[in-house]
């Protein structure tokens, strides 16, 4: 086999996490950078000799070139086969499903999720394990360790592989199978949802708009929503993946999906709206003049999942990330099922799903999913919503009103302060941390602190402990403020402040969320002293 062993140097930079390694595209394009990281993944998982890998990405800039490098390196490292989405396209949940369906040894996903794409924007690469989920911390530790001392990588001296034509071909002794990126995923969705019922909903005049945000779910949405379920042509907007996501920011929230929000709050609004992100694992749900927060969406799906065939027998349990509102806790209590509070990161859900302790999982950052794969799944959430709407015959607004009347309403908002100088961001967290012992029993404005801590998680499956997972301050009456530093960006640090308030008074269930959360927001600002320490007055994004 014509193969090169290239002498190289260790990689600079941070440890890859649940979301893999994310950096500016220009960094990944530096000589040997991607190759070093791919070899570090291969070495960190014990090699890929005779293994089968799934490879695909969200179509962002550098996706095709990176896949060619990965295939040449997989062949040089002795892999038996790579299964690749046609044109290099595979959504993150579709990769997870293919790994599980084909019994593959893992997969490489090329994406920076909801981050912008393009030559001056972001790129990312992550490894998913044999269960279809993100690599465990033990595996990422090994990958990171290898990046620190890597001295060679292996790559074939050949030219690229045809990834645009379906079928199986040989590449330097390794099989490369090019598959339709949608077919297997769509077949899985048909086993979970009543496609006939949803088709009848559309046939009866129900209308929707799905904004694919020029990202990976476009082909999936066209094939499933329009072709199989009968949504009218044009229901899917921005459905062709673009290397720079049409110059936009593929994050499904009211800020970046403003065009969809304008349509859904306009005079000719359709019945239902939704959006998904860069790699297809997040979602936004909107009704006519009704925005559904991700936390409320998880709670509603938990309450109504039994209406879909795949969940007719009920749920084993549900899990949410710590910053996600506690609305789903109230549903789980009513259903008599366990509700797990985990750190942010889908790998924590994966343990619960693998152990059969949870069926649905969700996080406030617009990610929801179930045990059908080991990733969050944007289009899956949209289909479950459609199945529920088809079964109940209700509008999104009426469904939410009934839900709040039964369970109370957890008013909720997330404030993101992006690209904050890391030292200043850490100063905010250190200042909060120092106050924790003295806060319980004290007052902040009209609110009385009930409890304050830094969240730590003891995994009920493997016994591992995760510390330093965010600061929680709970007030009497069901209000809460949570503070975290996020690692999903590529510049500086993002401070996320989560505000929550439970309301059970029937006369106060339709308040403006900003008004309902004003006291909690004022308390969060006073406790964190964020403006003085960072110079930021207002958040960059409010969701």
Coordinates of C-alpha atoms in Angstrom, one line a residue:
X1 CA 0.0 0.0 0.0
X2 CA 1.4 3.5 -0.9
X3 CA 1.4 5.0 2.6
X4 CA 3.3 7.8 4.2
X5 CA 4.4 8.0 7.8
X6 CA 4.7 11.7 8.5
X7 CA 6.9 13.1 11.3
X8 CA 5.0 15.8 13.2
X9 CA 4.7 17.8 16.4
X10 CA 2.1 17.8 19.2
X11 CA -1.1 19.8 18.8
X12 CA -1.5 23.1 20.6
X13 CA -4.9 23.8 22.2
X14 CA -7.6 22.6 24.5
X15 CA -8.8 19.2 25.5
X16 CA -11.6 17.9 23.3
X17 CA -14.8 17.5 25.2
X18 CA -18.2 16.0 24.5
X19 CA -18.5 18.2 21.4
X20 CA -15.1 17.2 20.2
X21 CA -12.5 19.8 19.2
X22 CA -13.8 23.1 17.8
X23 CA -11.6 25.8 16.4
X24 CA -11.5 28.4 13.7
X25 CA -11.5 26.8 10.2
X26 CA -8.1 28.3 9.5
X27 CA -6.6 26.5 12.4
X28 CA -7.9 23.1 11.2
X29 CA -6.4 23.9 7.8
X30 CA -2.9 24.6 9.1
X31 CA -0.4 22.0 7.9
X32 CA -0.7 18.7 9.8
X33 CA -3.3 20.1 12.3
X34 CA -6.2 18.0 11.2
X35 CA -4.0 15.0 10.5
X36 CA -2.5 15.2 14.0
X37 CA -5.9 15.3 15.6
X38 CA -7.3 12.4 13.5
X39 CA -4.3 10.2 14.3
X40 CA -4.7 11.2 18.0
X41 CA -8.3 9.9 17.8
X42 CA -7.2 6.7 16.2
X43 CA -4.5 6.1 18.7
X44 CA -6.6 7.2 21.6
X45 CA -9.3 4.6 20.9
X46 CA -6.7 1.8 20.6
X47 CA -6.2 2.0 16.8
X48 CA -8.6 1.3 13.9
X49 CA -7.1 -1.9 12.5
X50 CA -9.9 -4.0 11.0
X51 CA -12.5 -1.6 12.4
X52 CA -15.6 -0.1 10.8
X53 CA -16.2 3.7 11.1
X54 CA -19.0 6.0 10.1
X55 CA -17.9 9.3 8.6
X56 CA -20.0 12.4 7.8
X57 CA -20.6 16.0 8.5
X58 CA -22.9 19.0 8.2
X59 CA -21.5 20.3 4.9
X60 CA -19.8 23.3 6.3
X61 CA -16.7 24.8 4.6
X62 CA -13.8 22.3 4.6
X63 CA -16.1 19.3 5.2
X64 CA -15.3 17.6 1.9
X65 CA -11.5 18.1 2.1
X66 CA -11.4 16.9 5.7
X67 CA -13.3 13.8 4.9
X68 CA -10.8 12.9 2.2
X69 CA -8.0 13.3 4.7
X70 CA -9.9 11.1 7.2
X71 CA -10.5 8.4 4.6
X72 CA -6.8 8.3 3.5
X73 CA -5.7 8.1 7.2
X74 CA -8.2 5.4 8.0
X75 CA -6.9 3.3 5.1
X76 CA -3.3 3.9 6.2
X77 CA -4.2 2.9 9.7
X78 CA -5.7 -0.4 8.6
X79 CA -9.4 0.3 8.9
X80 CA -11.6 -2.4 7.3
X81 CA -14.4 0.0 6.1
X82 CA -15.7 3.5 6.3
X83 CA -19.4 4.2 5.8
X84 CA -19.8 7.8 4.4
X85 CA -22.8 9.9 3.8
X86 CA -23.3 10.8 0.1
X87 CA -21.5 14.1 -0.6
X88 CA -20.1 13.9 2.9
X89 CA -23.4 14.8 4.4
X90 CA -24.8 13.1 7.6
X91 CA -26.6 14.7 10.5
X92 CA -25.3 14.0 13.9
X93 CA -28.3 11.8 14.9
X94 CA -28.1 10.0 11.6
X95 CA -24.4 9.2 12.3
X96 CA -25.4 7.8 15.8
X97 CA -28.2 5.7 14.2
X98 CA -25.8 4.3 11.5
X99 CA -23.2 3.4 14.1
X100 CA -25.9 1.5 16.1
X101 CA -27.6 -0.1 13.1
X102 CA -24.5 -1.3 11.4
X103 CA -22.6 -2.3 14.6
X104 CA -19.8 0.0 13.7
X105 CA -16.9 0.6 16.0
X106 CA -17.5 4.3 16.1
X107 CA -17.8 7.4 14.0
X108 CA -16.2 10.7 13.1
X109 CA -18.6 13.7 12.9
X110 CA -17.4 16.9 11.2
X111 CA -19.3 19.8 12.6
X112 CA -19.1 22.7 15.0
X113 CA -22.8 22.2 15.7
X114 CA -24.7 25.5 15.8
X115 CA -21.5 27.7 15.3
X116 CA -21.2 29.6 12.0
X117 CA -19.3 28.1 9.1
X118 CA -17.0 29.4 6.4
X119 CA -13.3 30.1 5.9
X120 CA -13.3 32.7 8.6
X121 CA -15.7 30.9 10.9
X122 CA -15.7 27.6 12.8
X123 CA -15.0 23.9 12.2
X124 CA -15.1 20.9 14.5
X125 CA -14.5 17.2 14.7
X126 CA -15.6 14.7 17.3
X127 CA -15.5 11.0 17.8
X128 CA -18.6 8.9 18.8
X129 CA -18.2 5.5 20.3
X130 CA -19.8 2.1 19.5
X131 CA -23.0 3.0 21.3
X132 CA -23.5 5.9 18.9
X133 CA -22.9 8.5 21.6
X134 CA -20.2 11.1 22.3
X135 CA -16.9 9.7 23.5
X136 CA -16.7 9.1 27.2
X137 CA -14.4 11.3 29.3
X138 CA -12.0 8.4 29.7
X139 CA -11.7 8.2 25.9
X140 CA -11.3 12.0 25.4
X141 CA -8.6 11.9 28.1
X142 CA -6.6 9.4 26.0
X143 CA -7.1 11.4 22.8
X144 CA -6.0 14.5 24.5
X145 CA -2.9 12.8 26.0
X146 CA -2.0 11.6 22.5
X147 CA -2.2 15.1 21.1
X148 CA 0.4 16.2 23.6
X149 CA 3.1 13.8 22.5
X150 CA 2.1 12.8 18.9
X151 CA 5.2 12.5 16.7
X152 CA 3.9 10.7 13.5
X153 CA 0.7 10.2 11.6
X154 CA -0.1 7.7 8.8
X155 CA -1.8 8.6 5.5
X156 CA -2.0 7.1 2.1
X157 CA -0.2 8.8 -0.7
X158 CA -3.3 8.4 -3.0
X159 CA -5.7 11.0 -4.3
X160 CA -9.2 11.3 -3.0
X161 CA -12.2 9.0 -3.0
X162 CA -15.4 9.5 -4.9
X163 CA -17.9 10.3 -2.1
X164 CA -20.7 11.5 -4.4
X165 CA -21.7 8.2 -6.0
X166 CA -23.7 5.6 -4.0
X167 CA -22.1 2.2 -3.6
X168 CA -19.1 0.3 -2.3
X169 CA -15.6 0.9 -3.6
X170 CA -12.0 0.1 -2.6
X171 CA -9.5 2.6 -1.4
X172 CA -6.0 1.3 -0.7
X173 CA -7.3 -2.0 0.7
X174 CA -10.2 -0.4 2.7
X175 CA -13.8 -0.5 1.7
X176 CA -15.7 2.8 1.4
X177 CA -19.5 2.5 1.3
X178 CA -21.3 5.7 0.2
X179 CA -24.9 5.7 1.6
X180 CA -27.9 7.8 1.2
X181 CA -27.8 10.1 4.2
X182 CA -31.5 10.1 4.7
X183 CA -32.8 6.6 4.0
X184 CA -31.9 4.8 7.2
X185 CA -32.8 7.7 9.4
X186 CA -36.2 8.1 7.8
X187 CA -36.9 4.4 8.2
X188 CA -36.2 4.7 11.9
X189 CA -38.6 7.7 12.2
X190 CA -41.4 5.6 10.6
X191 CA -41.0 3.0 13.4
X192 CA -41.5 5.7 16.1
X193 CA -44.2 7.9 14.8
X194 CA -47.6 7.5 13.1
X195 CA -46.8 8.7 9.7
X196 CA -50.4 8.0 8.5
X197 CA -51.8 10.2 11.2
X198 CA -49.4 13.0 10.5
X199 CA -50.1 12.7 6.7
X200 CA -53.8 13.1 7.4
X201 CA -53.1 16.2 9.5
X202 CA -51.4 17.8 6.5
X203 CA -54.1 16.6 4.2
X204 CA -56.7 18.3 6.3
X205 CA -55.1 21.7 5.7
X206 CA -52.6 21.9 8.5
X207 CA -49.6 24.1 7.6
X208 CA -46.1 24.4 8.8
X209 CA -42.7 26.0 8.1
X210 CA -39.5 24.3 8.9
X211 CA -36.3 26.4 8.7
X212 CA -33.3 24.2 8.0
X213 CA -31.1 27.3 8.2
X214 CA -29.0 26.3 5.1
X215 CA -27.8 23.3 7.2
X216 CA -27.7 19.6 7.3
X217 CA -31.4 18.8 8.1
X218 CA -32.6 20.3 4.8
X219 CA -32.4 17.1 2.8
X220 CA -34.0 15.2 5.7
X221 CA -36.8 17.6 6.1
X222 CA -37.6 17.7 2.4
X223 CA -37.6 13.9 2.2
X224 CA -39.7 13.3 5.4
X225 CA -41.9 16.3 5.9
X226 CA -42.7 17.1 2.2
X227 CA -42.2 13.9 0.3
X228 CA -43.4 11.3 2.9
X229 CA -45.8 13.2 5.2
X230 CA -47.3 15.5 2.5
X231 CA -46.5 18.9 3.9
X232 CA -47.1 21.4 1.0
X233 CA -44.1 22.2 -1.2
X234 CA -42.3 25.1 0.2
X235 CA -42.9 24.1 3.8
X236 CA -39.1 23.6 4.2
X237 CA -37.2 26.8 4.0
X238 CA -33.4 27.1 3.4
X239 CA -33.3 23.4 2.7
X240 CA -30.0 23.2 0.8
X241 CA -26.9 22.8 2.9
X242 CA -24.4 25.6 2.4
X243 CA -20.7 25.8 3.3
X244 CA -21.3 29.0 5.2
X245 CA -25.0 28.3 6.1
X246 CA -26.1 31.1 3.8
X247 CA -24.0 33.6 5.6
X248 CA -26.2 33.0 8.7
X249 CA -25.8 31.5 12.2
X250 CA -27.3 28.0 12.3
X251 CA -28.6 28.2 15.9
X252 CA -32.3 27.6 16.2
X253 CA -33.4 30.3 18.6
X254 CA -35.6 33.4 18.2
X255 CA -32.5 35.6 17.6
X256 CA -30.9 33.7 14.7
X257 CA -34.1 32.2 13.3
X258 CA -35.7 35.7 13.3
X259 CA -37.2 35.2 9.8
X260 CA -39.1 32.2 11.0
X261 CA -40.2 34.0 14.1
X262 CA -41.5 36.9 12.0
X263 CA -43.5 34.5 9.9
X264 CA -45.0 32.7 12.9
X265 CA -46.0 36.0 14.5
X266 CA -47.3 37.5 11.3
X267 CA -50.8 37.9 9.9
X268 CA -50.6 34.8 7.7
X269 CA -48.8 32.5 10.2
X270 CA -49.0 28.8 9.5
X271 CA -50.1 26.4 12.2
X272 CA -46.7 25.2 13.3
X273 CA -43.1 26.3 12.9
X274 CA -39.7 24.6 13.7
X275 CA -36.0 25.0 13.0
X276 CA -32.9 22.9 13.4
X277 CA -29.2 23.7 13.6
X278 CA -26.0 23.1 11.7
X279 CA -25.6 19.4 12.4
X280 CA -29.3 18.6 13.0
X281 CA -29.2 17.8 16.7
X282 CA -31.1 20.9 18.0
X283 CA -34.6 22.2 17.5
X284 CA -36.8 25.2 18.0
X285 CA -40.6 24.8 18.3
X286 CA -43.0 27.7 17.5
X287 CA -46.8 27.8 17.2
X288 CA -48.8 30.6 15.7
X289 CA -47.9 33.6 18.0
X290 CA -46.5 31.1 20.5
X291 CA -42.8 30.4 21.2
X292 CA -42.1 27.2 23.1
X293 CA -39.0 27.3 25.2
X294 CA -36.8 24.2 25.0
X295 CA -37.5 23.4 28.6
X296 CA -41.2 23.6 28.1
X297 CA -40.8 21.5 25.0
X298 CA -39.1 18.7 26.9
X299 CA -41.8 18.8 29.6
X300 CA -44.6 18.6 27.0
X301 CA -43.0 15.8 25.1
X302 CA -42.6 13.9 28.3
X303 CA -46.3 14.4 29.2
X304 CA -47.5 13.4 25.7
X305 CA -45.0 11.0 24.3
X306 CA -47.3 8.1 24.9
X307 CA -49.4 9.4 22.0
X308 CA -46.7 8.3 19.5
X309 CA -46.4 4.6 18.7
X310 CA -42.7 4.3 19.7
X311 CA -43.5 5.5 23.3
X312 CA -47.0 4.0 23.8
X313 CA -45.8 1.8 26.6
X314 CA -44.7 4.7 28.7
X315 CA -41.3 6.1 29.7
X316 CA -38.7 4.4 31.9
X317 CA -37.6 7.8 33.1
X318 CA -36.5 11.3 31.9
X319 CA -33.3 13.3 32.3
X320 CA -32.5 17.0 32.0
X321 CA -29.3 19.0 32.2
X322 CA -29.0 21.0 35.4
X323 CA -29.6 24.4 33.8
X324 CA -32.8 23.2 32.1
X325 CA -35.9 24.4 33.9
X326 CA -37.6 22.1 36.4
X327 CA -40.9 21.9 34.4
X328 CA -40.1 18.3 33.4
X329 CA -39.5 17.4 37.1
X330 CA -43.2 18.2 37.8
X331 CA -44.3 16.0 34.9
X332 CA -42.1 13.1 35.9
X333 CA -43.5 13.3 39.5
X334 CA -47.1 13.2 38.2
X335 CA -46.2 10.2 36.0
X336 CA -44.4 8.4 38.8
X337 CA -41.2 8.1 36.9
X338 CA -37.6 9.0 37.8
X339 CA -36.2 12.4 36.7
X340 CA -32.4 12.7 36.6
X341 CA -30.6 16.0 36.8
X342 CA -27.2 15.8 35.0
X343 CA -24.4 18.1 34.0
X344 CA -24.5 19.6 30.5
X345 CA -23.3 17.2 27.9
X346 CA -25.1 14.4 26.1
X347 CA -22.6 11.7 27.3
X348 CA -24.2 11.9 30.8
X349 CA -27.6 11.1 29.2
X350 CA -26.0 8.2 27.2
X351 CA -25.2 6.3 30.4
X352 CA -28.8 6.6 31.5
X353 CA -30.1 5.6 28.1
X354 CA -27.8 2.6 27.8
X355 CA -28.8 1.4 31.3
X356 CA -32.5 1.7 30.5
X357 CA -33.1 4.3 33.3
X358 CA -34.3 7.1 30.9
X359 CA -36.3 7.2 27.7
X360 CA -36.4 10.9 27.0
X361 CA -33.6 13.5 27.6
X362 CA -33.3 17.2 27.0
X363 CA -31.3 20.3 27.7
X364 CA -32.2 24.0 27.6
X365 CA -29.9 24.7 24.6
X366 CA -32.6 23.3 22.3
X367 CA -31.5 19.7 22.4
X368 CA -34.0 16.9 23.0
X369 CA -33.8 13.2 22.2
X370 CA -34.7 9.7 23.2
X371 CA -33.3 6.2 23.4
X372 CA -33.7 5.7 19.6
X373 CA -30.1 7.1 19.2
X374 CA -27.4 8.4 21.6
X375 CA -27.5 12.0 20.4
X376 CA -30.0 14.8 20.7
X377 CA -32.1 14.9 17.5
X378 CA -33.8 18.0 16.1
X379 CA -36.0 16.5 13.5
X380 CA -37.1 13.7 15.8
X381 CA -38.4 16.4 18.2
X382 CA -40.3 18.1 15.4
X383 CA -41.9 14.8 14.4
X384 CA -43.0 14.0 18.0
X385 CA -44.6 17.4 18.2
X386 CA -46.4 16.8 14.9
X387 CA -47.6 13.4 16.2
X388 CA -48.9 15.0 19.4
X389 CA -50.7 17.7 17.5
X390 CA -52.2 15.2 15.1
X391 CA -53.5 13.1 18.0
X392 CA -54.9 15.9 20.1
X393 CA -56.2 18.2 17.4
X394 CA -55.0 21.2 19.4
X395 CA -53.0 24.2 18.4
X396 CA -49.6 24.8 20.0
X397 CA -51.0 27.7 22.0
X398 CA -53.9 25.7 23.4
X399 CA -51.6 22.7 24.2
X400 CA -49.3 25.0 26.1
X401 CA -52.2 26.7 28.0
X402 CA -53.6 23.4 29.1
X403 CA -50.1 22.2 30.1
X404 CA -49.5 25.2 32.3
X405 CA -52.9 25.0 33.9
X406 CA -52.1 21.4 34.9
X407 CA -48.5 21.7 35.9
X408 CA -47.8 25.4 36.5
X409 CA -45.6 27.5 34.4
X410 CA -41.8 27.6 34.8
X411 CA -41.0 31.0 33.3
X412 CA -37.5 30.7 31.9
X413 CA -34.8 32.6 30.0
X414 CA -31.1 32.2 29.2
X415 CA -28.8 35.2 28.9
X416 CA -25.5 34.6 27.0
X417 CA -22.5 37.0 27.3
X418 CA -20.3 35.8 24.5
X419 CA -16.6 36.1 23.8
X420 CA -15.9 37.4 27.3
X421 CA -12.2 37.7 28.3
X422 CA -11.5 34.4 30.1
X423 CA -9.9 36.0 33.1
X424 CA -12.9 38.2 33.6
X425 CA -15.4 35.4 33.1
X426 CA -13.5 33.3 35.7
X427 CA -13.6 36.3 38.1
X428 CA -17.4 36.3 37.9
X429 CA -17.5 32.6 38.7
X430 CA -14.9 32.8 41.5
X431 CA -16.8 35.7 43.1
X432 CA -20.0 33.7 43.1
X433 CA -18.3 30.7 44.4
X434 CA -16.9 32.6 47.3
X435 CA -20.4 33.8 48.4
X436 CA -22.1 30.4 48.4
X437 CA -21.7 29.5 52.1
X438 CA -23.2 32.7 53.3
X439 CA -26.1 33.0 50.9
X440 CA -28.8 30.6 52.3
X441 CA -31.3 32.5 54.4
X442 CA -30.2 35.9 53.1
X443 CA -32.2 38.3 50.9
X444 CA -31.5 39.7 47.5
X445 CA -34.1 42.4 46.8
X446 CA -37.5 40.8 47.6
X447 CA -36.1 37.2 47.1
X448 CA -34.9 35.0 49.9
X449 CA -32.2 32.5 49.1
X450 CA -33.2 29.0 50.0
X451 CA -30.1 27.1 48.8
X452 CA -26.8 27.8 47.0
X453 CA -24.2 25.4 45.7
X454 CA -21.9 24.4 42.9
X455 CA -23.5 21.4 41.2
X456 CA -21.7 18.0 41.3
X457 CA -23.1 14.9 39.8
X458 CA -22.7 11.3 40.9
X459 CA -23.4 9.1 37.9
X460 CA -25.9 6.3 39.0
X461 CA -24.7 4.0 36.3
X462 CA -20.9 4.0 36.4
X463 CA -20.3 5.7 39.8
X464 CA -18.2 8.5 38.3
X465 CA -18.3 12.0 39.8
X466 CA -18.4 15.3 37.9
X467 CA -17.7 18.5 39.8
X468 CA -17.7 22.2 39.0
X469 CA -20.8 21.9 36.8
X470 CA -22.3 25.3 37.4
X471 CA -23.5 27.4 40.3
X472 CA -27.1 27.1 41.4
X473 CA -28.9 29.7 43.6
X474 CA -32.5 28.8 44.5
X475 CA -34.9 31.2 46.0
X476 CA -38.0 30.5 48.2
X477 CA -41.1 30.1 46.1
X478 CA -39.5 28.2 43.2
X479 CA -37.3 30.8 41.5
X480 CA -33.7 30.0 40.5
X481 CA -30.6 31.5 38.9
X482 CA -27.9 29.4 37.4
X483 CA -24.4 30.5 36.2
X484 CA -22.1 28.5 33.9
X485 CA -19.2 29.0 31.6
X486 CA -19.7 27.4 28.2
X487 CA -17.0 25.7 26.1
X488 CA -18.9 25.6 22.8
X489 CA -17.4 28.8 21.3
X490 CA -13.9 29.2 19.8
X491 CA -13.0 32.6 21.2
X492 CA -12.9 33.7 24.9
X493 CA -15.6 32.4 27.2
X494 CA -19.3 32.5 27.2
X495 CA -21.1 33.2 30.5
X496 CA -24.5 31.7 30.5
X497 CA -27.0 33.0 33.1
X498 CA -30.2 31.0 33.4
X499 CA -33.3 32.5 35.1
X500 CA -36.3 30.5 36.2
X501 CA -39.5 31.2 38.2
X502 CA -42.4 28.8 38.9
X503 CA -45.8 30.3 38.7
X504 CA -48.9 28.3 39.7
X505 CA -51.4 31.1 40.0
X506 CA -54.0 30.6 37.3
X507 CA -54.2 34.4 36.7
X508 CA -50.5 34.7 36.1
X509 CA -49.8 32.0 33.5
X510 CA -49.8 34.3 30.5
X511 CA -47.4 37.0 31.7
X512 CA -44.6 38.4 29.6
X513 CA -41.6 36.3 30.5
X514 CA -39.3 39.3 30.8
X515 CA -41.7 40.8 33.3
X516 CA -42.2 37.6 35.2
X517 CA -38.4 37.1 35.6
X518 CA -37.5 40.7 36.4
X519 CA -36.8 40.0 40.1
X520 CA -34.7 37.0 39.4
X521 CA -32.7 38.8 36.8
X522 CA -32.0 41.7 39.2
X523 CA -30.9 39.3 41.8
X524 CA -28.6 37.5 39.4
X525 CA -27.0 40.7 38.4
X526 CA -26.5 41.8 42.0
X527 CA -25.0 38.5 43.1
X528 CA -22.7 38.1 40.2
X529 CA -21.6 41.8 39.8
X530 CA -21.2 40.8 36.2
X531 CA -21.3 44.3 34.7
X532 CA -18.6 45.6 36.9
X533 CA -16.3 42.6 36.4
X534 CA -16.7 42.2 32.6
X535 CA -17.9 45.6 31.4
X536 CA -20.9 43.9 29.8
X537 CA -24.3 45.6 30.4
X538 CA -26.6 43.5 28.3
X539 CA -26.3 39.9 27.1
X540 CA -25.5 39.2 23.4
X541 CA -28.3 36.7 23.1
X542 CA -31.4 36.2 25.1
X543 CA -33.4 33.0 24.6

